[in-house]
PDB file of C-alpha atoms in Angstrom:
ATOM      1  CA  UNK A 891     -20.500   4.702  16.923  1.00 38.00           C
ATOM      2  CA  UNK A 892     -18.323   4.483  13.851  1.00 45.00           C
ATOM      3  CA  UNK A 893     -21.129   3.791  11.350  1.00 46.00           C
ATOM      4  CA  UNK A 894     -20.701   5.808   8.181  1.00 60.00           C
ATOM      5  CA  UNK A 895     -16.971   6.049   8.712  1.00 71.00           C
ATOM      6  CA  UNK A 896     -16.355   2.962   6.643  1.00 75.00           C
ATOM      7  CA  UNK A 897     -16.867   4.749   3.334  1.00 81.00           C
ATOM      8  CA  UNK A 898     -14.469   7.430   4.544  1.00 87.00           C
ATOM      9  CA  UNK A 899     -11.991   4.703   5.489  1.00 91.00           C
ATOM     10  CA  UNK A 900     -12.319   2.971   2.139  1.00 93.00           C
ATOM     11  CA  UNK A 901     -11.893   6.318   0.413  1.00 93.00           C
ATOM     12  CA  UNK A 902      -8.786   7.068   2.466  1.00 93.00           C
ATOM     13  CA  UNK A 903      -7.303   3.659   1.609  1.00 96.00           C
ATOM     14  CA  UNK A 904      -8.014   4.194  -2.076  1.00 96.00           C
ATOM     15  CA  UNK A 905      -6.418   7.648  -1.997  1.00 95.00           C
ATOM     16  CA  UNK A 906      -3.330   6.141  -0.352  1.00 96.00           C
ATOM     17  CA  UNK A 907      -3.094   3.578  -3.150  1.00 97.00           C
ATOM     18  CA  UNK A 908      -3.881   6.092  -5.888  1.00 98.00           C
ATOM     19  CA  UNK A 909      -1.242   8.577  -4.761  1.00 97.00           C
ATOM     20  CA  UNK A 910       1.438   5.903  -4.747  1.00 97.00           C
ATOM     21  CA  UNK A 911       0.487   4.461  -8.130  1.00 98.00           C
ATOM     22  CA  UNK A 912       0.465   7.973  -9.580  1.00 98.00           C
ATOM     23  CA  UNK A 913       3.990   8.481  -8.219  1.00 97.00           C
ATOM     24  CA  UNK A 914       5.107   5.190  -9.753  1.00 97.00           C
ATOM     25  CA  UNK A 915       3.566   6.134 -13.085  1.00 98.00           C
ATOM     26  CA  UNK A 916       5.523   9.368 -13.080  1.00 98.00           C
ATOM     27  CA  UNK A 917       8.761   7.492 -12.274  1.00 97.00           C
ATOM     28  CA  UNK A 918       8.072   4.926 -14.985  1.00 97.00           C
ATOM     29  CA  UNK A 919       7.363   7.610 -17.569  1.00 98.00           C
ATOM     30  CA  UNK A 920      10.611   9.344 -16.637  1.00 98.00           C
ATOM     31  CA  UNK A 921      12.532   6.100 -16.953  1.00 97.00           C
ATOM     32  CA  UNK A 922      10.810   5.363 -20.245  1.00 97.00           C
ATOM     33  CA  UNK A 923      11.862   8.664 -21.755  1.00 98.00           C
ATOM     34  CA  UNK A 924      15.450   8.221 -20.580  1.00 97.00           C
ATOM     35  CA  UNK A 925      15.468   4.729 -22.136  1.00 97.00           C
ATOM     36  CA  UNK A 926      14.148   6.188 -25.399  1.00 97.00           C
ATOM     37  CA  UNK A 927      16.945   8.739 -25.333  1.00 97.00           C
ATOM     38  CA  UNK A 928      19.505   5.973 -24.784  1.00 97.00           C
ATOM     39  CA  UNK A 929      18.093   3.941 -27.662  1.00 97.00           C
ATOM     40  CA  UNK A 930      18.326   6.970 -29.917  1.00 96.00           C
ATOM     41  CA  UNK A 931      21.971   7.570 -28.969  1.00 96.00           C
ATOM     42  CA  UNK A 932      22.835   3.907 -29.522  1.00 95.00           C
ATOM     43  CA  UNK A 933      21.029   3.895 -32.877  1.00 95.00           C
ATOM     44  CA  UNK A 934      22.977   6.948 -34.017  1.00 94.00           C
ATOM     45  CA  UNK A 935      26.246   5.348 -32.870  1.00 93.00           C
ATOM     46  CA  UNK A 936      25.442   2.147 -34.706  1.00 92.00           C
ATOM     47  CA  UNK A 937      24.419   3.989 -37.859  1.00 91.00           C
ATOM     48  CA  UNK A 938      27.612   6.090 -37.674  1.00 88.00           C
ATOM     49  CA  UNK A 939      29.872   3.029 -37.373  1.00 86.00           C
ATOM     50  CA  UNK A 940      28.104   1.391 -40.329  1.00 81.00           C
ATOM     51  CA  UNK A 941      28.638   4.447 -42.488  1.00 80.00           C
ATOM     52  CA  UNK A 942      32.356   4.358 -41.657  1.00 79.00           C
ATOM     53  CA  UNK A 943      32.719   0.782 -42.945  1.00 74.00           C
TER      54      UNK A 943
ATOM     55  CA  UNK B  21     -15.187  38.036  -6.454  1.00 75.00           C
ATOM     56  CA  UNK B  22     -17.618  35.307  -5.515  1.00 85.00           C
ATOM     57  CA  UNK B  23     -16.196  32.221  -3.855  1.00 84.00           C
ATOM     58  CA  UNK B  24     -17.461  28.769  -4.778  1.00 83.00           C
ATOM     59  CA  UNK B  25     -19.451  26.910  -2.112  1.00 76.00           C
ATOM     60  CA  UNK B  26     -17.224  24.748   0.047  1.00 73.00           C
ATOM     61  CA  UNK B  27     -17.496  22.926   3.331  1.00 68.00           C
ATOM     62  CA  UNK B  28     -15.357  22.896   6.413  1.00 66.00           C
ATOM     63  CA  UNK B  29     -15.970  19.178   6.920  1.00 59.00           C
ATOM     64  CA  UNK B  30     -12.608  17.551   6.481  1.00 58.00           C
ATOM     65  CA  UNK B  31     -11.444  13.997   6.529  1.00 57.00           C
ATOM     66  CA  UNK B  32      -9.405  13.436   9.635  1.00 61.00           C
ATOM     67  CA  UNK B  33      -6.542  11.569   8.028  1.00 64.00           C
ATOM     68  CA  UNK B  34      -4.734  11.165  11.350  1.00 70.00           C
ATOM     69  CA  UNK B  35      -7.429   8.762  12.361  1.00 82.00           C
ATOM     70  CA  UNK B  36      -6.520   6.431   9.519  1.00 89.00           C
ATOM     71  CA  UNK B  37      -2.776   6.766  10.019  1.00 91.00           C
ATOM     72  CA  UNK B  38      -2.459   5.445  13.548  1.00 94.00           C
ATOM     73  CA  UNK B  39      -0.829   2.373  12.111  1.00 96.00           C
ATOM     74  CA  UNK B  40       1.915   2.942   9.536  1.00 96.00           C
ATOM     75  CA  UNK B  41       2.978   0.141   7.233  1.00 97.00           C
ATOM     76  CA  UNK B  42       6.738   0.125   6.610  1.00 97.00           C
ATOM     77  CA  UNK B  43       9.339  -1.709   4.488  1.00 97.00           C
ATOM     78  CA  UNK B  44       6.726  -2.159   1.783  1.00 97.00           C
ATOM     79  CA  UNK B  45       7.639  -3.959  -1.426  1.00 96.00           C
ATOM     80  CA  UNK B  46       6.008  -3.113  -4.738  1.00 96.00           C
ATOM     81  CA  UNK B  47       6.124  -6.761  -5.745  1.00 96.00           C
ATOM     82  CA  UNK B  48       6.044  -9.945  -3.749  1.00 96.00           C
ATOM     83  CA  UNK B  49       7.176 -13.203  -5.311  1.00 95.00           C
ATOM     84  CA  UNK B  50       4.132 -15.332  -6.130  1.00 95.00           C
ATOM     85  CA  UNK B  51       3.991 -18.530  -4.102  1.00 95.00           C
ATOM     86  CA  UNK B  52       6.125 -17.170  -1.255  1.00 96.00           C
ATOM     87  CA  UNK B  53       5.234 -16.170   2.308  1.00 97.00           C
ATOM     88  CA  UNK B  54       5.196 -12.437   2.933  1.00 97.00           C
ATOM     89  CA  UNK B  55       5.999 -10.436   6.028  1.00 98.00           C
ATOM     90  CA  UNK B  56       3.992  -7.349   6.810  1.00 98.00           C
ATOM     91  CA  UNK B  57       5.823  -4.745   8.915  1.00 98.00           C
ATOM     92  CA  UNK B  58       4.054  -1.889  10.622  1.00 97.00           C
ATOM     93  CA  UNK B  59       4.456   0.682  13.327  1.00 96.00           C
ATOM     94  CA  UNK B  60       1.861   1.263  16.016  1.00 95.00           C
ATOM     95  CA  UNK B  61       1.943   4.979  16.724  1.00 93.00           C
ATOM     96  CA  UNK B  62       1.385   6.296  20.229  1.00 89.00           C
ATOM     97  CA  UNK B  63      -2.160   7.265  19.167  1.00 89.00           C
ATOM     98  CA  UNK B  64      -3.464   3.716  19.106  1.00 92.00           C
ATOM     99  CA  UNK B  65      -4.112   1.339  21.956  1.00 92.00           C
ATOM    100  CA  UNK B  66      -4.013  -2.072  20.280  1.00 94.00           C
ATOM    101  CA  UNK B  67      -6.552  -4.649  21.421  1.00 94.00           C
ATOM    102  CA  UNK B  68      -6.830  -8.407  21.200  1.00 93.00           C
ATOM    103  CA  UNK B  69      -9.180  -8.622  18.243  1.00 95.00           C
ATOM    104  CA  UNK B  70      -7.408  -6.111  16.004  1.00 96.00           C
ATOM    105  CA  UNK B  71      -6.392  -7.585  12.679  1.00 97.00           C
ATOM    106  CA  UNK B  72      -4.465  -6.890   9.510  1.00 97.00           C
ATOM    107  CA  UNK B  73      -6.179  -7.746   6.266  1.00 97.00           C
ATOM    108  CA  UNK B  74      -5.042  -7.936   2.681  1.00 98.00           C
ATOM    109  CA  UNK B  75      -7.553  -6.052   0.542  1.00 98.00           C
ATOM    110  CA  UNK B  76      -7.841  -5.525  -3.166  1.00 98.00           C
ATOM    111  CA  UNK B  77      -7.392  -1.833  -3.890  1.00 98.00           C
ATOM    112  CA  UNK B  78     -10.801  -0.237  -4.310  1.00 97.00           C
ATOM    113  CA  UNK B  79     -12.495  -2.196  -1.514  1.00 96.00           C
ATOM    114  CA  UNK B  80     -15.711  -0.776  -0.140  1.00 95.00           C
ATOM    115  CA  UNK B  81     -16.204  -2.511   3.190  1.00 95.00           C
ATOM    116  CA  UNK B  82     -13.793  -4.277   5.528  1.00 95.00           C
ATOM    117  CA  UNK B  83     -15.749  -7.507   4.962  1.00 96.00           C
ATOM    118  CA  UNK B  84     -14.092  -7.708   1.552  1.00 96.00           C
ATOM    119  CA  UNK B  85     -10.698  -8.741   2.966  1.00 96.00           C
ATOM    120  CA  UNK B  86      -8.934 -11.388   0.895  1.00 97.00           C
ATOM    121  CA  UNK B  87      -7.210 -12.861   3.918  1.00 97.00           C
ATOM    122  CA  UNK B  88      -6.382 -11.676   7.415  1.00 97.00           C
ATOM    123  CA  UNK B  89      -4.232 -12.321  10.466  1.00 97.00           C
ATOM    124  CA  UNK B  90      -4.858 -11.264  14.054  1.00 97.00           C
ATOM    125  CA  UNK B  91      -2.543  -8.449  15.027  1.00 97.00           C
ATOM    126  CA  UNK B  92      -0.143  -9.534  17.771  1.00 95.00           C
ATOM    127  CA  UNK B  93      -0.306  -7.448  20.941  1.00 93.00           C
ATOM    128  CA  UNK B  94       2.923  -5.626  21.751  1.00 89.00           C
ATOM    129  CA  UNK B  95       4.740  -6.130  25.002  1.00 80.00           C
ATOM    130  CA  UNK B  96       4.384  -3.817  28.004  1.00 69.00           C
ATOM    131  CA  UNK B  97       6.834  -1.361  26.476  1.00 57.00           C
ATOM    132  CA  UNK B  98       4.116   0.124  24.240  1.00 55.00           C
ATOM    133  CA  UNK B  99       3.007   3.205  26.105  1.00 64.00           C
ATOM    134  CA  UNK B 100       3.446   6.760  24.837  1.00 66.00           C
ATOM    135  CA  UNK B 101       5.874   5.336  22.338  1.00 78.00           C
ATOM    136  CA  UNK B 102       5.804   3.761  18.900  1.00 85.00           C
ATOM    137  CA  UNK B 103       6.392   0.071  18.515  1.00 91.00           C
ATOM    138  CA  UNK B 104       7.211  -1.989  15.456  1.00 94.00           C
ATOM    139  CA  UNK B 105       5.351  -5.195  14.733  1.00 96.00           C
ATOM    140  CA  UNK B 106       5.386  -7.839  12.051  1.00 96.00           C
ATOM    141  CA  UNK B 107       2.998 -10.477  10.769  1.00 97.00           C
ATOM    142  CA  UNK B 108       3.726 -13.306   8.416  1.00 98.00           C
ATOM    143  CA  UNK B 109       1.167 -14.288   5.805  1.00 98.00           C
ATOM    144  CA  UNK B 110       1.483 -17.839   4.504  1.00 98.00           C
ATOM    145  CA  UNK B 111       1.715 -18.268   0.746  1.00 97.00           C
ATOM    146  CA  UNK B 112      -1.292 -20.608   0.524  1.00 97.00           C
ATOM    147  CA  UNK B 113      -3.655 -17.851   1.712  1.00 97.00           C
ATOM    148  CA  UNK B 114      -2.383 -15.182  -0.659  1.00 97.00           C
ATOM    149  CA  UNK B 115      -3.941 -14.034  -3.944  1.00 96.00           C
ATOM    150  CA  UNK B 116      -2.785 -15.715  -7.143  1.00 94.00           C
ATOM    151  CA  UNK B 117      -3.518 -12.876  -9.545  1.00 95.00           C
ATOM    152  CA  UNK B 118      -1.576  -9.694 -10.294  1.00 92.00           C
ATOM    153  CA  UNK B 119      -4.192  -7.220  -9.063  1.00 97.00           C
ATOM    154  CA  UNK B 120      -3.175  -4.394  -6.735  1.00 98.00           C
ATOM    155  CA  UNK B 121      -3.597  -5.185  -3.040  1.00 98.00           C
ATOM    156  CA  UNK B 122      -2.945  -3.300   0.175  1.00 98.00           C
ATOM    157  CA  UNK B 123      -2.678  -4.046   3.882  1.00 98.00           C
ATOM    158  CA  UNK B 124      -5.198  -2.467   6.213  1.00 97.00           C
ATOM    159  CA  UNK B 125      -5.121  -2.479   9.989  1.00 97.00           C
ATOM    160  CA  UNK B 126      -8.642  -2.873  11.357  1.00 96.00           C
ATOM    161  CA  UNK B 127      -9.382  -2.563  15.056  1.00 95.00           C
ATOM    162  CA  UNK B 128     -11.817  -4.723  16.981  1.00 94.00           C
ATOM    163  CA  UNK B 129     -14.617  -2.204  16.378  1.00 93.00           C
ATOM    164  CA  UNK B 130     -14.108  -2.646  12.641  1.00 93.00           C
ATOM    165  CA  UNK B 131     -12.461   0.745  12.318  1.00 93.00           C
ATOM    166  CA  UNK B 132      -9.619   1.131   9.817  1.00 95.00           C
ATOM    167  CA  UNK B 133      -6.541   2.556  11.533  1.00 95.00           C
ATOM    168  CA  UNK B 134      -4.037   2.343   8.714  1.00 96.00           C
ATOM    169  CA  UNK B 135      -3.662   1.458   5.042  1.00 97.00           C
ATOM    170  CA  UNK B 136      -0.527   0.626   3.097  1.00 98.00           C
ATOM    171  CA  UNK B 137       0.657   1.585  -0.350  1.00 98.00           C
ATOM    172  CA  UNK B 138      -0.341  -1.013  -2.949  1.00 98.00           C
ATOM    173  CA  UNK B 139       1.580  -4.096  -3.983  1.00 98.00           C
ATOM    174  CA  UNK B 140       1.250  -6.954  -6.428  1.00 97.00           C
ATOM    175  CA  UNK B 141       2.089 -10.628  -6.421  1.00 96.00           C
ATOM    176  CA  UNK B 142       4.357 -10.937  -9.413  1.00 93.00           C
ATOM    177  CA  UNK B 143       7.993 -11.020 -10.355  1.00 89.00           C
ATOM    178  CA  UNK B 144       9.422  -7.607 -10.965  1.00 81.00           C
ATOM    179  CA  UNK B 145      10.515  -7.379 -14.592  1.00 75.00           C
ATOM    180  CA  UNK B 146      13.988  -5.866 -14.584  1.00 61.00           C
ATOM    181  CA  UNK B 147      15.808  -6.277 -17.893  1.00 51.00           C
TER     182      UNK B 147
END
């Protein structure tokens, strides 16, 4: 009989979901920091061009 | 040095990976039909009352499925080889919220044979 396996199955399914969401979080954080860097560069560029005027 | 107490009981993951969900999307457009693609590995003998359910991530029992479809039986070619299957879920039976969901393949004994990565029903925000 498979009784008792259901909690193991539900745990396995949750781990599968958790691992993937964790991976996505990492990717999103990486993208976020690269976007922040880009904003900073653009801000400096903009500030520089204003100072030249 | 003293080792901490452990156990040799391990979760046999292979058991839950006999069906592999493929071509997964992170987001499905709300209000649209979705197609679920999966591979039956050579370790599973599919039976007539196997089904694929959509479950909210964090489910506790297979009775908590949001919706389900019977899993189609493959042709005679499925023997000692993997076979790819697909199931279409109609939009009207799908969740309306943006919670995380996953597909699970449940056999006719109620045993989970595969679980997908999670997905949501919402438009991907790409600026």
